[in-house]
Amino acid sequence: MDFSKDEIIEILQDDGQNDWLFSLADKTRKEFVGDEVHLRGLIEFSNICKCNCKYCGLRSENKFVQRYRIEPEDIISYAQNAVDMGYKTIVLQSGEDKFFSREILCDVIKEIKKLDTALTLSIGERSFDDYKAFKDCGADRYLIRIETTDRYLYKKLHPNMDFDNRLRCLRDLRALGYEVGTGCLVGLPEQTIESLADDILFFKEINADMIGIGPFLPHPQTPLKAAVHGSFTLALKVMALTRILLKNINIPATTAMETLNSNGRLIALQCGANVVMPNVNSSEYRKKYEIYPNKSSITGSKEVNDFETKLKSIGRTISKDYGFRNNS
Ligand code: 5AD
Ligand code: SF4
């Protein structure tokens, strides 16, 4: 099914349509990617960031964050543990931390790729040559959210960043053969429904392989501390529409959704999502990776087991394969 921009706007505005929207998204998910849920083991290896995004707790001007960097050999041992626990994808995520040069990261990537795992990077804007080097070392996927396709809003929220460079990154990653992930925030101050419709159409236009969508959550140590948080339902609707339009892609039930609604992850999995990203860092680091408050991630094998039980109760199972985009 395809929707025009006007239809998308109408659906986003009218909560009377939510029931059929969510059930169509769930049906589309089942038809195109099945009942398996892919777990991705997330390693947040550095919370140091040169960017100053107005919404993010890790922004460079937030002096209250205890910054950390995990040593390359420790990143590799976290990855080994995650693989031993059965994860088939490792996600390396960090702020934009220039300490992690092309050379250092290439060594880490090569080591992790010796393990039996797919590898996703989520480390921000880099040069074409960096992206190429990471790919040549075996990185499979790359996540970089566009955050918002509204250029005016983008500029306002991202001091010293350039929307066109963000687009360039997405283009380069695609040209290099990565599976490309992007996504947006929902409920940013001044964000319009129309611009959310543009975000969804943008995902379709670039044929993204993965889309992460989460409500904006104000962080007390940012300029947006007094802003109203994004709506859980609206974020769910943006996600459901994305599933219906892009069909066979991978969509995580995001941590931000679970943070706003204590059952958010399971609800998202029944409205189009098919991926969950448990955190495999130790709690010492997890607490310090506070992009927004009360980040609620699945951690450790007990929580994963409990989660698997919940999954079974909604007719879903944990996948044992790498979880590339299902192009069959
Ligand atoms: N609320 C919700 N999501 C946020 N992110 C950053 N700060 C916030 C916030 N305050 C998201 C951004 C980024 C991802 C890693 O986290 O979309 O791409
Ligand atoms: Fe840095 Fe990402 Fe936070 Fe922006 S959203 S400040 S790039 S960690």
Tab-separated table of C-alpha atoms and ligand atoms in Angstrom:
chain	number	residue	atom	x	y	z
A	1	MET	CA	0.000	0.000	0.000
A	2	ASP	CA	1.178	3.517	-0.746
A	3	PHE	CA	0.053	6.802	0.761
A	4	SER	CA	0.320	10.316	-0.622
A	5	LYS	CA	1.692	13.080	1.573
A	6	ASP	CA	-1.827	14.383	2.182
A	7	GLU	CA	-3.029	10.945	3.239
A	8	ILE	CA	-0.079	10.557	5.607
A	9	ILE	CA	-0.851	13.938	7.175
A	10	GLU	CA	-4.483	13.006	7.585
A	11	ILE	CA	-3.621	9.689	9.251
A	12	LEU	CA	-1.145	11.380	11.583
A	13	GLN	CA	-3.734	13.979	12.585
A	14	ASP	CA	-6.666	11.643	13.127
A	15	ASP	CA	-6.398	9.303	16.097
A	16	GLY	CA	-9.699	7.735	15.061
A	17	GLN	CA	-7.715	5.737	12.494
A	18	ASN	CA	-5.164	4.324	14.904
A	19	ASP	CA	-6.657	0.849	15.268
A	20	TRP	CA	-6.615	-0.017	11.589
A	21	LEU	CA	-3.268	1.726	11.109
A	22	PHE	CA	-1.584	-0.341	13.812
A	23	SER	CA	-3.182	-3.569	12.678
A	24	LEU	CA	-2.202	-2.948	9.048
A	25	ALA	CA	1.388	-2.232	10.176
A	26	ASP	CA	1.409	-5.453	12.207
A	27	LYS	CA	0.047	-7.417	9.265
A	28	THR	CA	2.641	-5.884	6.925
A	29	ARG	CA	5.406	-6.747	9.390
A	30	LYS	CA	4.208	-10.348	9.592
A	31	GLU	CA	3.905	-10.708	5.833
A	32	PHE	CA	7.278	-9.201	4.927
A	33	VAL	CA	9.609	-10.005	7.844
A	34	GLY	CA	7.767	-12.690	9.803
A	35	ASP	CA	7.430	-13.324	13.519
A	36	GLU	CA	11.118	-13.418	14.390
A	37	VAL	CA	12.577	-10.574	16.426
A	38	HIS	CA	16.231	-9.725	15.835
A	39	LEU	CA	18.337	-8.786	18.832
A	40	ARG	CA	21.271	-6.462	18.277
A	41	GLY	CA	23.884	-6.247	21.028
A	42	LEU	CA	24.594	-2.558	21.586
A	43	ILE	CA	28.001	-1.384	22.806
A	44	GLU	CA	28.113	2.323	23.660
A	45	PHE	CA	31.873	2.659	23.586
A	46	SER	CA	32.360	6.413	24.033
A	47	ASN	CA	30.073	9.177	25.267
A	48	ILE	CA	32.465	11.899	24.139
A	49	CYS	CA	30.937	14.013	21.398
A	50	LYS	CA	32.075	17.094	19.557
A	51	CYS	CA	28.537	17.902	18.469
A	52	ASN	CA	26.180	20.055	20.418
A	53	CYS	CA	22.711	18.862	19.391
A	54	LYS	CA	20.274	20.881	21.479
A	55	TYR	CA	18.183	17.890	22.560
A	56	CYS	CA	20.944	15.484	23.561
A	57	GLY	CA	22.345	14.933	27.042
A	58	LEU	CA	25.746	14.052	25.576
A	59	ARG	CA	26.103	17.389	23.773
A	60	SER	CA	29.597	18.850	24.114
A	61	GLU	CA	28.426	21.797	26.231
A	62	ASN	CA	26.948	19.568	28.920
A	63	LYS	CA	29.671	19.760	31.549
A	64	PHE	CA	27.838	17.498	34.005
A	65	VAL	CA	28.450	14.301	32.036
A	66	GLN	CA	31.205	12.010	33.236
A	67	ARG	CA	32.833	11.244	29.940
A	68	TYR	CA	34.299	7.837	29.173
A	69	ARG	CA	35.972	5.983	26.387
A	70	ILE	CA	36.217	2.203	26.364
A	71	GLU	CA	39.632	0.912	25.311
A	72	PRO	CA	39.707	-0.893	21.964
A	73	GLU	CA	40.643	-4.239	23.538
A	74	ASP	CA	37.742	-3.898	25.978
A	75	ILE	CA	35.310	-3.098	23.160
A	76	ILE	CA	36.409	-6.334	21.529
A	77	SER	CA	35.873	-8.305	24.727
A	78	TYR	CA	32.381	-6.824	25.162
A	79	ALA	CA	31.691	-7.944	21.602
A	80	GLN	CA	33.028	-11.425	22.359
A	81	ASN	CA	30.735	-11.672	25.395
A	82	ALA	CA	27.763	-10.564	23.327
A	83	VAL	CA	28.500	-13.155	20.643
A	84	ASP	CA	28.893	-15.799	23.363
A	85	MET	CA	25.446	-14.813	24.627
A	86	GLY	CA	24.047	-15.557	21.169
A	87	TYR	CA	23.802	-12.108	19.570
A	88	LYS	CA	24.149	-12.212	15.786
A	89	THR	CA	24.712	-8.489	15.358
A	90	ILE	CA	26.953	-6.138	17.298
A	91	VAL	CA	26.211	-2.415	17.143
A	92	LEU	CA	29.080	-0.078	17.973
A	93	GLN	CA	27.687	3.289	18.970
A	94	SER	CA	29.380	6.462	20.225
A	95	GLY	CA	29.315	10.224	20.153
A	96	GLU	CA	31.418	11.873	17.481
A	97	ASP	CA	34.711	11.146	19.187
A	98	LYS	CA	37.751	11.886	17.059
A	99	PHE	CA	39.999	9.805	19.314
A	100	PHE	CA	38.604	6.850	17.408
A	101	SER	CA	40.610	7.411	14.274
A	102	ARG	CA	40.140	5.438	11.089
A	103	GLU	CA	43.099	3.216	12.058
A	104	ILE	CA	41.885	2.428	15.579
A	105	LEU	CA	38.366	1.661	14.407
A	106	CYS	CA	39.558	-0.478	11.521
A	107	ASP	CA	41.498	-2.644	13.971
A	108	VAL	CA	38.438	-3.006	16.211
A	109	ILE	CA	36.194	-3.837	13.242
A	110	LYS	CA	38.604	-6.478	11.915
A	111	GLU	CA	38.786	-8.169	15.318
A	112	ILE	CA	35.031	-8.168	15.809
A	113	LYS	CA	34.491	-9.531	12.312
A	114	LYS	CA	36.623	-12.544	13.263
A	115	LEU	CA	33.757	-13.442	15.611
A	116	ASP	CA	30.619	-14.916	14.141
A	117	THR	CA	28.594	-11.693	13.897
A	118	ALA	CA	27.219	-8.973	11.675
A	119	LEU	CA	28.517	-5.513	12.584
A	120	THR	CA	26.685	-2.208	12.600
A	121	LEU	CA	28.350	1.152	13.187
A	122	SER	CA	26.601	4.184	14.657
A	123	ILE	CA	29.340	6.743	15.098
A	124	GLY	CA	28.126	9.798	13.227
A	125	GLU	CA	29.381	11.832	10.317
A	126	ARG	CA	32.700	10.759	8.816
A	127	SER	CA	34.434	11.134	5.465
A	128	PHE	CA	33.783	8.905	2.463
A	129	ASP	CA	37.276	7.470	2.910
A	130	ASP	CA	36.585	6.556	6.534
A	131	TYR	CA	33.301	4.903	5.588
A	132	LYS	CA	35.091	3.037	2.812
A	133	ALA	CA	37.860	1.833	5.121
A	134	PHE	CA	35.315	0.577	7.684
A	135	LYS	CA	33.413	-1.247	4.963
A	136	ASP	CA	36.604	-2.790	3.587
A	137	CYS	CA	37.346	-4.113	7.089
A	138	GLY	CA	33.979	-5.841	7.175
A	139	ALA	CA	31.410	-3.441	8.687
A	140	ASP	CA	27.995	-4.438	7.342
A	141	ARG	CA	25.600	-1.694	8.362
A	142	TYR	CA	25.552	1.938	9.422
A	143	LEU	CA	23.010	3.929	11.408
A	144	ILE	CA	22.789	7.684	11.079
A	145	ARG	CA	19.451	9.320	11.745
A	146	ILE	CA	18.520	12.344	9.691
A	147	GLU	CA	16.717	13.432	12.925
A	148	THR	CA	14.383	15.740	10.971
A	149	THR	CA	14.082	16.549	7.264
A	150	ASP	CA	12.908	20.068	8.107
A	151	ARG	CA	15.986	22.089	7.165
A	152	TYR	CA	14.982	25.069	9.281
A	153	LEU	CA	14.491	22.921	12.365
A	154	TYR	CA	17.618	20.918	11.625
A	155	LYS	CA	19.690	24.077	11.578
A	156	LYS	CA	18.151	25.339	14.782
A	157	LEU	CA	18.771	22.129	16.694
A	158	HIS	CA	22.224	21.300	15.361
A	159	PRO	CA	24.674	24.173	15.864
A	160	ASN	CA	27.605	24.024	13.447
A	161	MET	CA	26.221	21.040	11.619
A	162	ASP	CA	25.122	20.882	8.029
A	163	PHE	CA	22.025	19.099	6.797
A	164	ASP	CA	23.605	18.580	3.382
A	165	ASN	CA	26.557	16.814	4.938
A	166	ARG	CA	24.140	14.483	6.707
A	167	LEU	CA	22.602	13.678	3.317
A	168	ARG	CA	26.065	13.200	1.873
A	169	CYS	CA	26.823	10.637	4.591
A	170	LEU	CA	23.678	8.665	3.765
A	171	ARG	CA	24.526	8.755	0.063
A	172	ASP	CA	28.123	7.650	0.604
A	173	LEU	CA	27.078	4.787	2.856
A	174	ARG	CA	24.603	3.567	0.268
A	175	ALA	CA	27.162	3.836	-2.544
A	176	LEU	CA	29.625	1.811	-0.483
A	177	GLY	CA	27.174	-1.065	-0.103
A	178	TYR	CA	26.254	-0.744	3.570
A	179	GLU	CA	22.813	-1.574	4.819
A	180	VAL	CA	21.775	1.946	5.720
A	181	GLY	CA	19.741	2.955	8.733
A	182	THR	CA	18.271	6.341	9.437
A	183	GLY	CA	15.320	7.737	11.364
A	184	CYS	CA	13.865	10.712	13.141
A	185	LEU	CA	12.771	12.197	16.416
A	186	VAL	CA	9.077	12.770	16.973
A	187	GLY	CA	7.758	15.727	18.927
A	188	LEU	CA	10.673	18.121	18.689
A	189	PRO	CA	9.728	21.694	19.570
A	190	GLU	CA	8.299	23.407	16.459
A	191	GLN	CA	8.173	20.159	14.488
A	192	THR	CA	5.029	19.968	12.358
A	193	ILE	CA	2.927	17.015	11.275
A	194	GLU	CA	3.716	17.978	7.715
A	195	SER	CA	7.422	17.664	8.343
A	196	LEU	CA	6.888	14.220	9.906
A	197	ALA	CA	5.099	13.216	6.701
A	198	ASP	CA	8.170	14.452	4.810
A	199	ASP	CA	10.395	12.360	7.084
A	200	ILE	CA	8.417	9.219	6.237
A	201	LEU	CA	8.538	9.993	2.519
A	202	PHE	CA	12.261	10.642	2.805
A	203	PHE	CA	12.804	7.160	4.280
A	204	LYS	CA	10.953	5.752	1.308
A	205	GLU	CA	12.807	7.913	-1.205
A	206	ILE	CA	16.256	6.806	-0.039
A	207	ASN	CA	14.992	3.230	0.381
A	208	ALA	CA	16.505	2.930	3.849
A	209	ASP	CA	17.130	-0.602	5.128
A	210	MET	CA	16.534	0.247	8.784
A	211	ILE	CA	14.544	3.001	10.447
A	212	GLY	CA	14.694	4.045	14.097
A	213	ILE	CA	11.953	6.319	15.352
A	214	GLY	CA	11.619	7.637	18.871
A	215	PRO	CA	9.805	10.360	20.779
A	216	PHE	CA	11.868	13.371	21.812
A	217	LEU	CA	12.517	13.318	25.567
A	218	PRO	CA	13.773	16.522	27.206
A	219	HIS	CA	17.047	16.223	29.069
A	220	PRO	CA	17.453	18.530	32.094
A	221	GLN	CA	20.965	19.598	31.167
A	222	THR	CA	20.130	20.804	27.679
A	223	PRO	CA	18.598	23.989	26.264
A	224	LEU	CA	15.395	22.019	25.626
A	225	LYS	CA	14.954	21.019	29.267
A	226	ALA	CA	11.598	22.823	29.582
A	227	ALA	CA	10.174	21.519	26.313
A	228	VAL	CA	7.251	19.101	26.228
A	229	HIS	CA	8.179	15.511	25.416
A	230	GLY	CA	7.063	13.890	22.181
A	231	SER	CA	3.903	11.804	22.075
A	232	PHE	CA	4.280	8.042	22.359
A	233	THR	CA	1.255	7.465	20.136
A	234	LEU	CA	2.466	9.841	17.452
A	235	ALA	CA	5.888	8.161	17.399
A	236	LEU	CA	4.129	4.809	17.093
A	237	LYS	CA	2.073	6.125	14.181
A	238	VAL	CA	5.146	7.420	12.342
A	239	MET	CA	6.701	3.992	12.846
A	240	ALA	CA	3.579	2.139	11.687
A	241	LEU	CA	3.350	4.237	8.509
A	242	THR	CA	7.036	3.615	7.848
A	243	ARG	CA	6.449	-0.134	8.078
A	244	ILE	CA	3.488	0.042	5.721
A	245	LEU	CA	5.384	2.082	3.136
A	246	LEU	CA	8.782	0.376	3.275
A	247	LYS	CA	7.535	-3.157	3.974
A	248	ASN	CA	10.542	-5.476	4.346
A	249	ILE	CA	12.935	-3.253	6.310
A	250	ASN	CA	14.183	-3.667	9.872
A	251	ILE	CA	12.570	-1.415	12.475
A	252	PRO	CA	13.627	-1.363	16.127
A	253	ALA	CA	11.261	-0.933	19.033
A	254	THR	CA	13.259	1.986	20.387
A	255	THR	CA	14.396	2.538	23.930
A	256	ALA	CA	12.807	6.000	23.882
A	257	MET	CA	9.400	4.367	23.349
A	258	GLU	CA	9.933	2.067	26.333
A	259	THR	CA	11.059	5.049	28.405
A	260	LEU	CA	7.760	6.867	27.796
A	261	ASN	CA	5.504	3.832	28.195
A	262	SER	CA	6.405	0.912	30.465
A	263	ASN	CA	5.084	-1.531	27.883
A	264	GLY	CA	6.328	0.515	24.931
A	265	ARG	CA	8.699	-2.029	23.492
A	266	LEU	CA	6.085	-4.760	23.280
A	267	ILE	CA	3.487	-2.354	21.897
A	268	ALA	CA	5.936	-1.178	19.217
A	269	LEU	CA	6.628	-4.798	18.255
A	270	GLN	CA	2.901	-5.163	17.594
A	271	CYS	CA	2.708	-1.982	15.514
A	272	GLY	CA	5.410	-2.684	12.940
A	273	ALA	CA	8.721	-3.163	14.780
A	274	ASN	CA	10.812	-6.366	14.491
A	275	VAL	CA	14.136	-5.488	16.154
A	276	VAL	CA	15.285	-4.864	19.727
A	277	MET	CA	18.684	-3.547	20.776
A	278	PRO	CA	19.681	-4.775	24.249
A	279	ASN	CA	22.613	-3.026	25.839
A	280	VAL	CA	25.689	-5.164	26.468
A	281	ASN	CA	27.762	-2.523	28.287
A	282	SER	CA	28.321	-2.813	32.018
A	283	SER	CA	26.048	-0.592	34.118
A	284	GLU	CA	28.889	1.783	34.975
A	285	TYR	CA	28.946	2.947	31.346
A	286	ARG	CA	25.246	2.632	30.718
A	287	LYS	CA	24.416	5.238	33.327
A	288	LYS	CA	26.814	7.674	31.711
A	289	TYR	CA	25.371	7.274	28.209
A	290	GLU	CA	22.428	9.474	29.051
A	291	ILE	CA	21.134	10.975	25.819
A	292	TYR	CA	17.835	11.462	27.701
A	293	PRO	CA	16.844	10.654	31.288
A	294	ASN	CA	15.618	7.250	32.525
A	295	LYS	CA	16.804	5.440	29.421
A	296	SER	CA	15.269	2.026	29.788
A	297	SER	CA	17.310	-0.679	28.096
A	298	ILE	CA	17.255	-4.465	28.291
A	299	THR	CA	20.517	-5.678	29.824
A	300	GLY	CA	22.013	-8.988	30.941
A	301	SER	CA	20.870	-12.532	30.297
A	302	LYS	CA	18.107	-12.575	32.917
A	303	GLU	CA	16.376	-9.591	31.365
A	304	VAL	CA	16.798	-11.059	27.910
A	305	ASN	CA	15.225	-14.322	29.130
A	306	ASP	CA	12.303	-12.461	30.697
A	307	PHE	CA	11.898	-10.528	27.496
A	308	GLU	CA	11.874	-13.748	25.469
A	309	THR	CA	9.020	-15.023	27.634
A	310	LYS	CA	7.049	-11.848	26.913
A	311	LEU	CA	7.803	-12.216	23.210
A	312	LYS	CA	6.434	-15.747	23.206
A	313	SER	CA	3.233	-14.499	24.813
A	314	ILE	CA	2.632	-12.340	21.734
A	315	GLY	CA	3.513	-15.128	19.301
A	316	ARG	CA	7.050	-14.001	18.531
A	317	THR	CA	10.442	-15.680	18.786
A	318	ILE	CA	14.054	-14.546	18.903
A	319	SER	CA	15.813	-14.956	15.581
A	320	LYS	CA	18.998	-16.963	15.291
A	321	ASP	CA	20.163	-15.428	12.048
A	322	TYR	CA	22.016	-12.226	11.229
A	323	GLY	CA	18.917	-10.289	10.396
A	324	PHE	CA	19.871	-8.562	7.183
A	325	ARG	CA	17.088	-6.876	5.277
A	326	ASN	CA	14.700	-9.497	4.080
A	327	ASN	CA	14.804	-9.090	0.309
A	328	SER	CA	13.199	-12.414	-0.510
B	1	5AD	N1	15.283	12.305	23.170
B	1	5AD	C1	15.086	11.277	22.323
B	1	5AD	N2	16.037	10.823	21.493
B	1	5AD	C2	17.243	11.435	21.519
B	1	5AD	N3	18.357	11.237	20.804
B	1	5AD	C3	19.293	12.108	21.202
B	1	5AD	N4	18.799	12.886	22.194
B	1	5AD	C4	17.514	12.501	22.394
B	1	5AD	C5	16.475	12.943	23.251
B	1	5AD	N5	16.646	13.935	24.118
B	1	5AD	C6	18.455	10.256	19.717
B	1	5AD	C7	18.888	10.904	18.402
B	1	5AD	C8	20.166	10.182	18.053
B	1	5AD	C9	20.039	8.895	18.828
B	1	5AD	C10	21.312	8.207	19.109
B	1	5AD	O1	19.408	9.286	20.022
B	1	5AD	O2	17.908	10.663	17.417
B	1	5AD	O3	20.317	9.933	16.678
B	2	SF4	FE1	26.469	13.798	19.832
B	2	SF4	FE2	24.641	12.127	18.792
B	2	SF4	FE3	24.118	13.469	21.038
B	2	SF4	FE4	24.238	14.816	18.741
B	2	SF4	S1	22.722	13.200	19.259
B	2	SF4	S2	25.221	15.435	20.682
B	2	SF4	S3	25.856	13.693	17.655
B	2	SF4	S4	25.700	11.901	20.769
